[in-house]
PDB file of C-alpha atoms in Angstrom:
ATOM      1  CA  MET H 110       0.027  -0.063   0.016  1.00 49.00           C
ATOM      2  CA  LEU H 111       2.782   2.378   1.006  1.00 48.00           C
ATOM      3  CA  LEU H 112       4.689   1.445  -2.235  1.00 46.00           C
ATOM      4  CA  SER H 113       1.619   2.235  -4.360  1.00 51.00           C
ATOM      5  CA  PHE H 114       1.293   5.656  -2.600  1.00 48.00           C
ATOM      6  CA  LEU H 115       4.886   6.508  -3.260  1.00 50.00           C
ATOM      7  CA  VAL H 116       4.711   5.551  -6.934  1.00 50.00           C
ATOM      8  CA  ILE H 117       1.561   7.817  -7.350  1.00 50.00           C
ATOM      9  CA  PHE H 118       3.181  10.601  -5.468  1.00 50.00           C
ATOM     10  CA  GLN H 119       6.266  10.403  -7.645  1.00 55.00           C
ATOM     11  CA  LEU H 120       4.214  10.265 -10.834  1.00 57.00           C
ATOM     12  CA  SER H 121       2.345  13.434  -9.794  1.00 52.00           C
ATOM     13  CA  ARG H 122       5.462  15.266  -8.709  1.00 54.00           C
ATOM     14  CA  GLU H 123       7.325  14.420 -12.050  1.00 52.00           C
ATOM     15  CA  HIS H 124       4.573  16.053 -14.082  1.00 53.00           C
ATOM     16  CA  GLN H 125       3.720  19.064 -11.938  1.00 51.00           C
ATOM     17  CA  GLU H 126       5.743  21.367 -14.170  1.00 46.00           C
ATOM     18  CA  GLU H 127       3.860  21.643 -17.445  1.00 47.00           C
ATOM     19  CA  GLY H 128       4.036  24.265 -20.175  1.00 45.00           C
ATOM     20  CA  VAL H 129       1.677  27.241 -20.075  1.00 42.00           C
ATOM     21  CA  GLU H 130      -0.364  26.071 -23.025  1.00 49.00           C
ATOM     22  CA  GLU H 131      -0.902  22.546 -21.570  1.00 57.00           C
ATOM     23  CA  ALA H 132      -1.698  23.965 -18.030  1.00 67.00           C
ATOM     24  CA  GLU H 133      -4.376  26.149 -19.644  1.00 76.00           C
ATOM     25  CA  GLU H 134      -5.707  23.341 -21.679  1.00 82.00           C
ATOM     26  CA  PHE H 135      -6.268  21.191 -18.589  1.00 93.00           C
ATOM     27  CA  ARG H 136      -7.115  23.906 -16.074  1.00 92.00           C
ATOM     28  CA  GLY H 137      -9.354  22.504 -13.421  1.00 95.00           C
ATOM     29  CA  LEU H 138      -8.834  18.904 -14.410  1.00 97.00           C
ATOM     30  CA  ALA H 139      -6.982  17.898 -11.265  1.00 97.00           C
ATOM     31  CA  VAL H 140      -9.787  19.031  -9.086  1.00 97.00           C
ATOM     32  CA  ALA H 141     -12.512  17.473 -11.173  1.00 98.00           C
ATOM     33  CA  VAL H 142     -10.773  14.189 -11.219  1.00 98.00           C
ATOM     34  CA  SER H 143     -10.068  14.168  -7.514  1.00 98.00           C
ATOM     35  CA  ARG H 144     -13.702  14.857  -6.687  1.00 98.00           C
ATOM     36  CA  ALA H 145     -15.028  11.991  -8.880  1.00 98.00           C
ATOM     37  CA  ALA H 146     -12.297   9.460  -8.075  1.00 98.00           C
ATOM     38  CA  MET H 147     -12.876   6.369  -6.049  1.00 98.00           C
ATOM     39  CA  ASP H 148     -10.740   5.628  -2.856  1.00 97.00           C
ATOM     40  CA  ASP H 149      -8.220   3.761  -4.946  1.00 96.00           C
ATOM     41  CA  ARG H 150      -7.741   6.830  -7.211  1.00 98.00           C
ATOM     42  CA  THR H 151      -9.606   5.394 -10.228  1.00 98.00           C
ATOM     43  CA  VAL H 152     -12.169   7.497 -12.208  1.00 98.00           C
ATOM     44  CA  ILE H 153     -14.635   6.603 -14.908  1.00 98.00           C
ATOM     45  CA  ILE H 154     -14.486   8.909 -17.900  1.00 98.00           C
ATOM     46  CA  THR H 155     -16.726   9.547 -20.823  1.00 98.00           C
ATOM     47  CA  CYS H 156     -16.719  12.352 -23.439  1.00 96.00           C
ATOM     48  CA  VAL H 157     -19.791  14.015 -25.004  1.00 95.00           C
ATOM     49  CA  ASN H 158     -20.589  16.804 -27.434  1.00 90.00           C
ATOM     50  CA  GLN H 159     -23.839  18.854 -27.888  1.00 90.00           C
ATOM     51  CA  ALA H 160     -25.498  16.211 -30.021  1.00 89.00           C
ATOM     52  CA  TRP H 161     -25.016  13.407 -27.529  1.00 94.00           C
ATOM     53  CA  VAL H 162     -26.365  15.328 -24.407  1.00 95.00           C
ATOM     54  CA  ALA H 163     -29.758  16.475 -25.805  1.00 94.00           C
ATOM     55  CA  PRO H 164     -32.702  15.374 -23.633  1.00 94.00           C
ATOM     56  CA  GLY H 165     -33.409  11.717 -24.416  1.00 93.00           C
ATOM     57  CA  SER H 166     -30.061  11.225 -26.242  1.00 94.00           C
ATOM     58  CA  LEU H 167     -27.017   9.133 -25.438  1.00 97.00           C
ATOM     59  CA  LEU H 168     -25.985  10.675 -22.241  1.00 98.00           C
ATOM     60  CA  ASP H 169     -29.502  10.110 -20.699  1.00 98.00           C
ATOM     61  CA  LEU H 170     -29.353   6.414 -21.704  1.00 98.00           C
ATOM     62  CA  PHE H 171     -25.824   6.136 -20.441  1.00 98.00           C
ATOM     63  CA  LEU H 172     -26.718   7.450 -17.047  1.00 98.00           C
ATOM     64  CA  GLU H 173     -29.913   5.512 -16.892  1.00 98.00           C
ATOM     65  CA  SER H 174     -27.993   2.265 -17.477  1.00 98.00           C
ATOM     66  CA  PHE H 175     -26.022   2.994 -14.281  1.00 98.00           C
ATOM     67  CA  ARG H 176     -29.211   3.426 -12.350  1.00 98.00           C
ATOM     68  CA  ILE H 177     -30.853   0.184 -13.538  1.00 98.00           C
ATOM     69  CA  GLY H 178     -27.864  -2.122 -13.724  1.00 98.00           C
ATOM     70  CA  ASP H 179     -26.842  -4.703 -11.256  1.00 97.00           C
ATOM     71  CA  GLY H 180     -24.474  -3.035  -8.721  1.00 97.00           C
ATOM     72  CA  THR H 181     -23.693  -0.084 -10.958  1.00 98.00           C
ATOM     73  CA  ALA H 182     -25.687   2.645  -9.259  1.00 98.00           C
ATOM     74  CA  ARG H 183     -22.737   3.005  -6.769  1.00 98.00           C
ATOM     75  CA  LEU H 184     -20.356   3.668  -9.604  1.00 98.00           C
ATOM     76  CA  LEU H 185     -22.317   6.664 -10.845  1.00 98.00           C
ATOM     77  CA  PRO H 186     -20.767   9.241  -8.442  1.00 98.00           C
ATOM     78  CA  HIS H 187     -17.334   8.297  -9.849  1.00 98.00           C
ATOM     79  CA  VAL H 188     -18.248   9.106 -13.518  1.00 98.00           C
ATOM     80  CA  LEU H 189     -16.501  12.256 -14.870  1.00 98.00           C
ATOM     81  CA  VAL H 190     -18.320  13.524 -17.929  1.00 98.00           C
ATOM     82  CA  VAL H 191     -15.876  15.466 -20.174  1.00 97.00           C
ATOM     83  CA  THR H 192     -17.787  17.912 -22.313  1.00 96.00           C
ATOM     84  CA  MET H 193     -16.338  19.171 -25.640  1.00 91.00           C
ATOM     85  CA  ASP H 194     -18.389  22.320 -26.072  1.00 90.00           C
ATOM     86  CA  PRO H 195     -20.298  24.919 -23.831  1.00 92.00           C
ATOM     87  CA  ALA H 196     -23.769  23.631 -24.752  1.00 93.00           C
ATOM     88  CA  ALA H 197     -22.808  20.063 -23.800  1.00 95.00           C
ATOM     89  CA  HIS H 198     -21.405  21.379 -20.508  1.00 96.00           C
ATOM     90  CA  ALA H 199     -24.583  23.254 -19.602  1.00 97.00           C
ATOM     91  CA  ARG H 200     -26.652  20.153 -20.250  1.00 97.00           C
ATOM     92  CA  CYS H 201     -24.273  17.843 -18.360  1.00 98.00           C
ATOM     93  CA  LEU H 202     -24.373  20.176 -15.229  1.00 97.00           C
ATOM     94  CA  ALA H 203     -28.240  19.761 -15.336  1.00 97.00           C
ATOM     95  CA  VAL H 204     -28.178  16.034 -15.202  1.00 97.00           C
ATOM     96  CA  HIS H 205     -24.965  14.991 -13.532  1.00 98.00           C
ATOM     97  CA  ARG H 206     -22.709  15.802 -10.583  1.00 97.00           C
ATOM     98  CA  HIS H 207     -19.244  15.627 -12.145  1.00 98.00           C
ATOM     99  CA  CYS H 208     -18.669  17.485 -15.434  1.00 98.00           C
ATOM    100  CA  TYR H 209     -15.465  18.911 -16.825  1.00 98.00           C
ATOM    101  CA  GLN H 210     -15.336  21.200 -19.899  1.00 95.00           C
ATOM    102  CA  HIS H 211     -12.338  20.339 -22.042  1.00 92.00           C
ATOM    103  CA  THR H 212     -11.183  23.352 -23.997  1.00 82.00           C
ATOM    104  CA  ILE H 213      -9.068  22.342 -27.026  1.00 78.00           C
ATOM    105  CA  PRO H 214      -6.637  25.087 -28.284  1.00 72.00           C
ATOM    106  CA  GLY H 215      -6.971  25.848 -31.967  1.00 68.00           C
ATOM    107  CA  ILE H 216     -10.487  24.311 -32.522  1.00 68.00           C
ATOM    108  CA  ASN H 217     -13.194  26.571 -33.763  1.00 63.00           C
ATOM    109  CA  LEU H 218     -16.538  24.967 -32.857  1.00 62.00           C
ATOM    110  CA  ASP H 219     -18.347  27.315 -35.284  1.00 60.00           C
ATOM    111  CA  PHE H 220     -16.516  25.679 -38.255  1.00 57.00           C
ATOM    112  CA  PHE H 221     -16.410  21.957 -37.500  1.00 59.00           C
ATOM    113  CA  GLY H 222     -15.137  19.716 -40.284  1.00 68.00           C
ATOM    114  CA  PRO H 223     -13.400  16.398 -40.563  1.00 73.00           C
ATOM    115  CA  GLU H 224      -9.989  17.773 -39.416  1.00 76.00           C
ATOM    116  CA  GLU H 225     -11.626  19.319 -36.368  1.00 76.00           C
ATOM    117  CA  TRP H 226     -13.347  16.081 -35.549  1.00 79.00           C
ATOM    118  CA  LEU H 227     -10.057  14.272 -35.640  1.00 88.00           C
ATOM    119  CA  ASP H 228      -8.498  16.862 -33.406  1.00 86.00           C
ATOM    120  CA  LEU H 229     -11.321  16.285 -30.922  1.00 84.00           C
ATOM    121  CA  VAL H 230     -10.863  12.518 -31.033  1.00 87.00           C
ATOM    122  CA  TRP H 231      -7.169  12.788 -30.481  1.00 92.00           C
ATOM    123  CA  SER H 232      -7.530  15.374 -27.721  1.00 91.00           C
ATOM    124  CA  LYS H 233      -9.160  12.664 -25.525  1.00 93.00           C
ATOM    125  CA  LEU H 234      -5.924  10.682 -25.473  1.00 95.00           C
ATOM    126  CA  LYS H 235      -3.978  13.759 -24.506  1.00 94.00           C
ATOM    127  CA  LEU H 236      -6.520  14.272 -21.606  1.00 96.00           C
ATOM    128  CA  GLN H 237      -6.227  10.610 -20.631  1.00 97.00           C
ATOM    129  CA  ARG H 238      -2.452  10.900 -20.396  1.00 97.00           C
ATOM    130  CA  ARG H 239      -2.771  13.949 -18.216  1.00 97.00           C
ATOM    131  CA  ILE H 240      -4.979  11.972 -15.806  1.00 98.00           C
ATOM    132  CA  LEU H 241      -2.247   9.210 -15.581  1.00 98.00           C
ATOM    133  CA  GLU H 242       0.362  11.912 -14.872  1.00 97.00           C
ATOM    134  CA  LEU H 243      -1.712  13.200 -12.047  1.00 97.00           C
ATOM    135  CA  GLY H 244      -1.513   9.754 -10.593  1.00 97.00           C
ATOM    136  CA  TYR H 245      -4.987   8.528 -11.168  1.00 98.00           C
ATOM    137  CA  GLY H 246      -6.088   5.413 -13.114  1.00 98.00           C
ATOM    138  CA  PHE H 247      -9.158   5.501 -15.262  1.00 98.00           C
ATOM    139  CA  LEU H 248     -11.727   3.472 -17.132  1.00 98.00           C
ATOM    140  CA  PHE H 249     -12.654   5.197 -20.283  1.00 98.00           C
ATOM    141  CA  THR H 250     -16.060   4.404 -21.703  1.00 98.00           C
ATOM    142  CA  ASP H 251     -17.720   5.810 -24.776  1.00 97.00           C
ATOM    143  CA  VAL H 252     -21.141   7.285 -24.024  1.00 98.00           C
ATOM    144  CA  ASP H 253     -22.911   4.782 -26.141  1.00 97.00           C
ATOM    145  CA  VAL H 254     -21.839   1.911 -23.762  1.00 98.00           C
ATOM    146  CA  MET H 255     -24.601   0.678 -21.521  1.00 98.00           C
ATOM    147  CA  TRP H 256     -23.351  -0.467 -18.060  1.00 98.00           C
ATOM    148  CA  LEU H 257     -25.503  -3.415 -16.860  1.00 98.00           C
ATOM    149  CA  ARG H 258     -23.038  -4.894 -14.368  1.00 98.00           C
ATOM    150  CA  ASP H 259     -19.798  -3.875 -12.632  1.00 98.00           C
ATOM    151  CA  PRO H 260     -16.950  -4.251 -15.225  1.00 98.00           C
ATOM    152  CA  PHE H 261     -14.080  -3.625 -12.616  1.00 97.00           C
ATOM    153  CA  LYS H 262     -14.568  -7.272 -11.691  1.00 95.00           C
ATOM    154  CA  HIS H 263     -13.068  -8.202 -15.045  1.00 96.00           C
ATOM    155  CA  VAL H 264     -10.042  -5.884 -14.855  1.00 95.00           C
ATOM    156  CA  THR H 265      -6.978  -7.732 -13.621  1.00 90.00           C
ATOM    157  CA  ALA H 266      -4.246  -6.308 -11.467  1.00 90.00           C
ATOM    158  CA  TYR H 267      -1.565  -7.582 -13.787  1.00 93.00           C
ATOM    159  CA  ALA H 268      -2.500  -5.634 -16.931  1.00 98.00           C
ATOM    160  CA  ASP H 269      -1.496  -2.009 -17.565  1.00 98.00           C
ATOM    161  CA  MET H 270      -4.304  -1.731 -20.100  1.00 98.00           C
ATOM    162  CA  THR H 271      -7.448  -3.816 -20.228  1.00 98.00           C
ATOM    163  CA  ILE H 272      -9.399  -3.190 -23.370  1.00 98.00           C
ATOM    164  CA  SER H 273     -12.508  -4.435 -25.190  1.00 97.00           C
ATOM    165  CA  SER H 274     -12.407  -6.205 -28.453  1.00 96.00           C
ATOM    166  CA  ASP H 275     -14.358  -6.137 -31.683  1.00 93.00           C
ATOM    167  CA  ASN H 276     -12.901  -9.407 -32.927  1.00 94.00           C
ATOM    168  CA  TYR H 277     -11.835 -11.675 -30.095  1.00 96.00           C
ATOM    169  CA  PHE H 278     -10.032 -15.062 -30.629  1.00 96.00           C
ATOM    170  CA  GLY H 279     -10.594 -16.664 -27.261  1.00 95.00           C
ATOM    171  CA  ASP H 280      -7.385 -15.655 -25.541  1.00 97.00           C
ATOM    172  CA  PRO H 281      -7.274 -12.474 -23.447  1.00 97.00           C
ATOM    173  CA  ASP H 282      -3.463 -12.242 -23.925  1.00 97.00           C
ATOM    174  CA  TYR H 283      -3.491 -12.697 -27.713  1.00 97.00           C
ATOM    175  CA  ILE H 284      -1.953  -9.581 -29.248  1.00 97.00           C
ATOM    176  CA  ASP H 285      -3.844  -9.883 -32.509  1.00 97.00           C
ATOM    177  CA  ASN H 286      -7.391  -9.550 -30.981  1.00 97.00           C
ATOM    178  CA  LEU H 287      -8.968  -6.450 -32.552  1.00 97.00           C
ATOM    179  CA  PRO H 288      -9.138  -3.750 -29.979  1.00 97.00           C
ATOM    180  CA  ASN H 289     -11.841  -1.221 -29.433  1.00 97.00           C
ATOM    181  CA  THR H 290     -10.748   1.990 -27.708  1.00 97.00           C
ATOM    182  CA  GLY H 291     -14.295   2.913 -26.730  1.00 96.00           C
ATOM    183  CA  PHE H 292     -13.921   0.978 -23.551  1.00 98.00           C
ATOM    184  CA  PHE H 293     -10.666   0.450 -21.740  1.00 98.00           C
ATOM    185  CA  HIS H 294      -8.934   0.651 -18.339  1.00 98.00           C
ATOM    186  CA  MET H 295      -5.537   1.999 -17.653  1.00 98.00           C
ATOM    187  CA  LYS H 296      -3.305   1.976 -14.496  1.00 97.00           C
ATOM    188  CA  PRO H 297      -1.153   4.972 -13.706  1.00 98.00           C
ATOM    189  CA  ASN H 298       2.479   4.030 -14.160  1.00 98.00           C
ATOM    190  CA  ARG H 299       5.436   5.036 -16.264  1.00 97.00           C
ATOM    191  CA  ARG H 300       4.651   2.427 -18.854  1.00 98.00           C
ATOM    192  CA  THR H 301       1.088   3.756 -19.464  1.00 98.00           C
ATOM    193  CA  ILE H 302       2.289   7.342 -19.524  1.00 98.00           C
ATOM    194  CA  ALA H 303       5.001   6.550 -21.999  1.00 98.00           C
ATOM    195  CA  MET H 304       2.508   4.480 -24.013  1.00 98.00           C
ATOM    196  CA  THR H 305      -0.117   7.201 -24.353  1.00 98.00           C
ATOM    197  CA  LYS H 306       2.615   9.662 -25.269  1.00 97.00           C
ATOM    198  CA  LEU H 307       3.892   7.420 -28.159  1.00 97.00           C
ATOM    199  CA  TRP H 308       0.371   6.680 -29.184  1.00 97.00           C
ATOM    200  CA  HIS H 309      -0.560  10.371 -29.475  1.00 96.00           C
ATOM    201  CA  GLU H 310       2.752  11.117 -31.336  1.00 96.00           C
ATOM    202  CA  SER H 311       1.995   8.319 -33.840  1.00 97.00           C
ATOM    203  CA  ARG H 312      -0.906  10.368 -35.309  1.00 95.00           C
ATOM    204  CA  SER H 313       1.450  12.201 -37.595  1.00 95.00           C
ATOM    205  CA  SER H 314       2.456   8.839 -39.090  1.00 96.00           C
ATOM    206  CA  TYR H 315      -1.075   7.857 -39.964  1.00 96.00           C
ATOM    207  CA  PRO H 316      -2.752  11.088 -41.233  1.00 93.00           C
ATOM    208  CA  GLY H 317      -6.582  10.899 -41.520  1.00 92.00           C
ATOM    209  CA  LEU H 318      -6.885   8.086 -38.955  1.00 95.00           C
ATOM    210  CA  ASN H 319      -8.476   8.159 -35.547  1.00 95.00           C
ATOM    211  CA  GLU H 320      -6.838   6.764 -32.409  1.00 96.00           C
ATOM    212  CA  GLN H 321      -8.273   3.254 -32.686  1.00 96.00           C
ATOM    213  CA  PRO H 322      -6.845   2.028 -36.015  1.00 97.00           C
ATOM    214  CA  VAL H 323      -3.489   3.741 -35.073  1.00 98.00           C
ATOM    215  CA  PHE H 324      -3.516   1.864 -31.689  1.00 98.00           C
ATOM    216  CA  ASN H 325      -4.113  -1.415 -33.567  1.00 98.00           C
ATOM    217  CA  VAL H 326      -1.158  -0.791 -35.787  1.00 98.00           C
ATOM    218  CA  ILE H 327       1.296   0.125 -33.036  1.00 98.00           C
ATOM    219  CA  LYS H 328       0.174  -2.096 -30.204  1.00 98.00           C
ATOM    220  CA  THR H 329       2.884  -4.765 -30.890  1.00 97.00           C
ATOM    221  CA  ARG H 330       5.428  -2.078 -30.651  1.00 97.00           C
ATOM    222  CA  LEU H 331       4.048  -0.700 -27.399  1.00 97.00           C
ATOM    223  CA  VAL H 332       4.275  -4.150 -25.851  1.00 97.00           C
ATOM    224  CA  ALA H 333       7.751  -4.799 -27.222  1.00 97.00           C
ATOM    225  CA  GLU H 334       9.415  -1.555 -26.700  1.00 97.00           C
ATOM    226  CA  LEU H 335       7.719  -0.282 -23.526  1.00 98.00           C
ATOM    227  CA  GLY H 336       6.835  -3.510 -21.862  1.00 97.00           C
ATOM    228  CA  VAL H 337       3.101  -2.600 -21.724  1.00 98.00           C
ATOM    229  CA  ARG H 338       0.981  -5.442 -20.332  1.00 98.00           C
ATOM    230  CA  LEU H 339      -2.061  -5.548 -22.542  1.00 98.00           C
ATOM    231  CA  ARG H 340      -5.081  -7.785 -21.863  1.00 98.00           C
ATOM    232  CA  TYR H 341      -8.316  -8.035 -23.798  1.00 98.00           C
ATOM    233  CA  LEU H 342     -11.937  -8.299 -22.437  1.00 97.00           C
ATOM    234  CA  ASP H 343     -14.192 -11.183 -23.766  1.00 97.00           C
ATOM    235  CA  PRO H 344     -17.235  -9.983 -25.683  1.00 96.00           C
ATOM    236  CA  VAL H 345     -19.237 -12.497 -23.758  1.00 96.00           C
ATOM    237  CA  HIS H 346     -18.993 -10.064 -20.964  1.00 97.00           C
ATOM    238  CA  MET H 347     -18.095  -6.667 -22.573  1.00 97.00           C
ATOM    239  CA  GLY H 348     -20.226  -6.911 -25.664  1.00 96.00           C
ATOM    240  CA  GLY H 349     -20.929  -4.667 -28.563  1.00 95.00           C
ATOM    241  CA  PHE H 350     -22.947  -4.717 -31.726  1.00 94.00           C
ATOM    242  CA  CYS H 351     -19.886  -6.007 -33.615  1.00 91.00           C
ATOM    243  CA  SER H 352     -19.775  -9.067 -31.198  1.00 91.00           C
ATOM    244  CA  TYR H 353     -21.674  -9.785 -28.083  1.00 93.00           C
ATOM    245  CA  GLY H 354     -22.657 -12.445 -25.666  1.00 90.00           C
ATOM    246  CA  LYS H 355     -26.064 -13.964 -26.036  1.00 92.00           C
ATOM    247  CA  ASP H 356     -26.394 -14.841 -22.334  1.00 95.00           C
ATOM    248  CA  LEU H 357     -27.909 -11.949 -20.471  1.00 97.00           C
ATOM    249  CA  GLY H 358     -26.769 -13.701 -17.249  1.00 96.00           C
ATOM    250  CA  LYS H 359     -23.119 -12.863 -18.250  1.00 97.00           C
ATOM    251  CA  ILE H 360     -23.326  -9.616 -20.071  1.00 97.00           C
ATOM    252  CA  VAL H 361     -21.590  -6.619 -18.248  1.00 98.00           C
ATOM    253  CA  THR H 362     -21.619  -3.863 -20.812  1.00 98.00           C
ATOM    254  CA  MET H 363     -23.123  -3.361 -24.356  1.00 97.00           C
ATOM    255  CA  HIS H 364     -21.535  -1.000 -26.847  1.00 97.00           C
ATOM    256  CA  ALA H 365     -23.309   0.489 -29.894  1.00 97.00           C
ATOM    257  CA  ASN H 366     -20.214  -0.051 -32.057  1.00 94.00           C
ATOM    258  CA  CYS H 367     -20.402  -1.124 -35.748  1.00 93.00           C
ATOM    259  CA  CYS H 368     -23.338   1.211 -35.864  1.00 94.00           C
ATOM    260  CA  VAL H 369     -23.358   4.534 -37.914  1.00 93.00           C
ATOM    261  CA  GLY H 370     -26.007   7.129 -37.163  1.00 93.00           C
ATOM    262  CA  LEU H 371     -27.161   8.603 -33.846  1.00 94.00           C
ATOM    263  CA  SER H 372     -30.858   7.565 -34.490  1.00 95.00           C
ATOM    264  CA  LYS H 373     -29.879   3.925 -35.137  1.00 96.00           C
ATOM    265  CA  LYS H 374     -27.725   3.794 -32.006  1.00 96.00           C
ATOM    266  CA  MET H 375     -30.531   5.308 -29.906  1.00 96.00           C
ATOM    267  CA  ARG H 376     -33.119   2.791 -31.152  1.00 96.00           C
ATOM    268  CA  ASP H 377     -30.918  -0.207 -30.564  1.00 97.00           C
ATOM    269  CA  LEU H 378     -29.661   1.037 -27.079  1.00 97.00           C
ATOM    270  CA  ARG H 379     -33.214   1.667 -25.899  1.00 97.00           C
ATOM    271  CA  GLY H 380     -33.932  -1.920 -26.963  1.00 97.00           C
ATOM    272  CA  VAL H 381     -30.927  -3.178 -24.966  1.00 97.00           C
ATOM    273  CA  LEU H 382     -32.187  -1.372 -21.806  1.00 98.00           C
ATOM    274  CA  ASP H 383     -35.756  -2.624 -22.348  1.00 97.00           C
ATOM    275  CA  ASP H 384     -34.348  -6.227 -22.709  1.00 97.00           C
ATOM    276  CA  TRP H 385     -32.363  -5.672 -19.548  1.00 98.00           C
ATOM    277  CA  ARG H 386     -35.322  -4.464 -17.573  1.00 97.00           C
ATOM    278  CA  ASN H 387     -37.344  -7.436 -18.686  1.00 97.00           C
ATOM    279  CA  TYR H 388     -34.497  -9.724 -17.655  1.00 97.00           C
ATOM    280  CA  THR H 389     -34.215  -8.269 -14.205  1.00 97.00           C
ATOM    281  CA  MET H 390     -37.986  -8.690 -13.617  1.00 97.00           C
ATOM    282  CA  LEU H 391     -38.050 -12.489 -14.538  1.00 97.00           C
ATOM    283  CA  PRO H 392     -37.932 -15.014 -11.634  1.00 96.00           C
ATOM    284  CA  SER H 393     -34.553 -16.717 -11.196  1.00 94.00           C
ATOM    285  CA  TRP H 394     -35.761 -19.991 -12.742  1.00 95.00           C
ATOM    286  CA  GLU H 395     -36.786 -18.171 -15.943  1.00 96.00           C
ATOM    287  CA  LYS H 396     -33.778 -15.780 -16.482  1.00 95.00           C
ATOM    288  CA  HIS H 397     -31.858 -18.385 -18.608  1.00 93.00           C
ATOM    289  CA  ARG H 398     -34.596 -17.982 -21.201  1.00 93.00           C
ATOM    290  CA  ALA H 399     -34.022 -14.229 -21.688  1.00 95.00           C
ATOM    291  CA  GLU H 400     -32.697 -13.163 -25.171  1.00 94.00           C
ATOM    292  CA  TRP H 401     -31.801  -9.903 -26.894  1.00 95.00           C
ATOM    293  CA  THR H 402     -34.439  -8.534 -29.206  1.00 92.00           C
ATOM    294  CA  VAL H 403     -32.780  -8.852 -32.630  1.00 90.00           C
ATOM    295  CA  PRO H 404     -32.404  -7.864 -35.287  1.00 89.00           C
ATOM    296  CA  GLY H 405     -32.469  -4.087 -34.678  1.00 92.00           C
ATOM    297  CA  ALA H 406     -31.204  -1.114 -36.772  1.00 93.00           C
ATOM    298  CA  CYS H 407     -27.549  -2.253 -36.191  1.00 94.00           C
ATOM    299  CA  ILE H 408     -27.625  -5.174 -33.713  1.00 91.00           C
ATOM    300  CA  LYS H 409     -27.950  -8.568 -35.477  1.00 88.00           C
TER     301      LYS H 409
END
């Protein structure tokens, strides 16, 4: 316990002195993370923009899943919603306790095109690295992930990074599983800080790509050069529309990946929550009969 504290203290101290630009970019982040973090200095992070926080949209479904999930309501006070624009921040403050507005230098939200979208996507990784530098671990979750059970039970102490998978070959340590960066856990240590730095710097080598395909390309290098301990999550538990477990008794989270279009995501995620409610109301001897309602707009 003392050793863990000393490591965290050293990490925080090493990264206290940041440039003026970066300090301005993350102003208030340390306070926001400390308020939301669990006793073990872990915080749950999601990111939203204006479209995703409208009443009845993704943020509402995301928060609802915590409230109706099995053992997930106690995790809700540890969710930090990172907002990417003022309108998203105002809406977040109306529905959730912990909101942090991330101001990204150089992005004009009035003229938002493909390049600006990529800047926004990659800025999440920079923010995640800053959280690690502050000595906190995190579980990052896209806002279109429904939390039905506690996923921390599936995060091993061994792994530096535990990540969901779109294409899983049965072995959590098999490097060539296809990662999905919409749901992953990271521990704060020198390996993960170096990893997120190298990952972010790799953007220039793969212009036009977001962080997920770039991570898939460089993951072997991260393991070989930095000694990163990478472990994948089984879709039987951490499912998504790409690949998911059919047994509602084992499912932990459900991600609306492999699904393009907000209206399609909303339709199928509402169906996921309806199926979950029906499952929880069944008597124990009937639960094994529960099934997902498929096909939907995206889920098959």
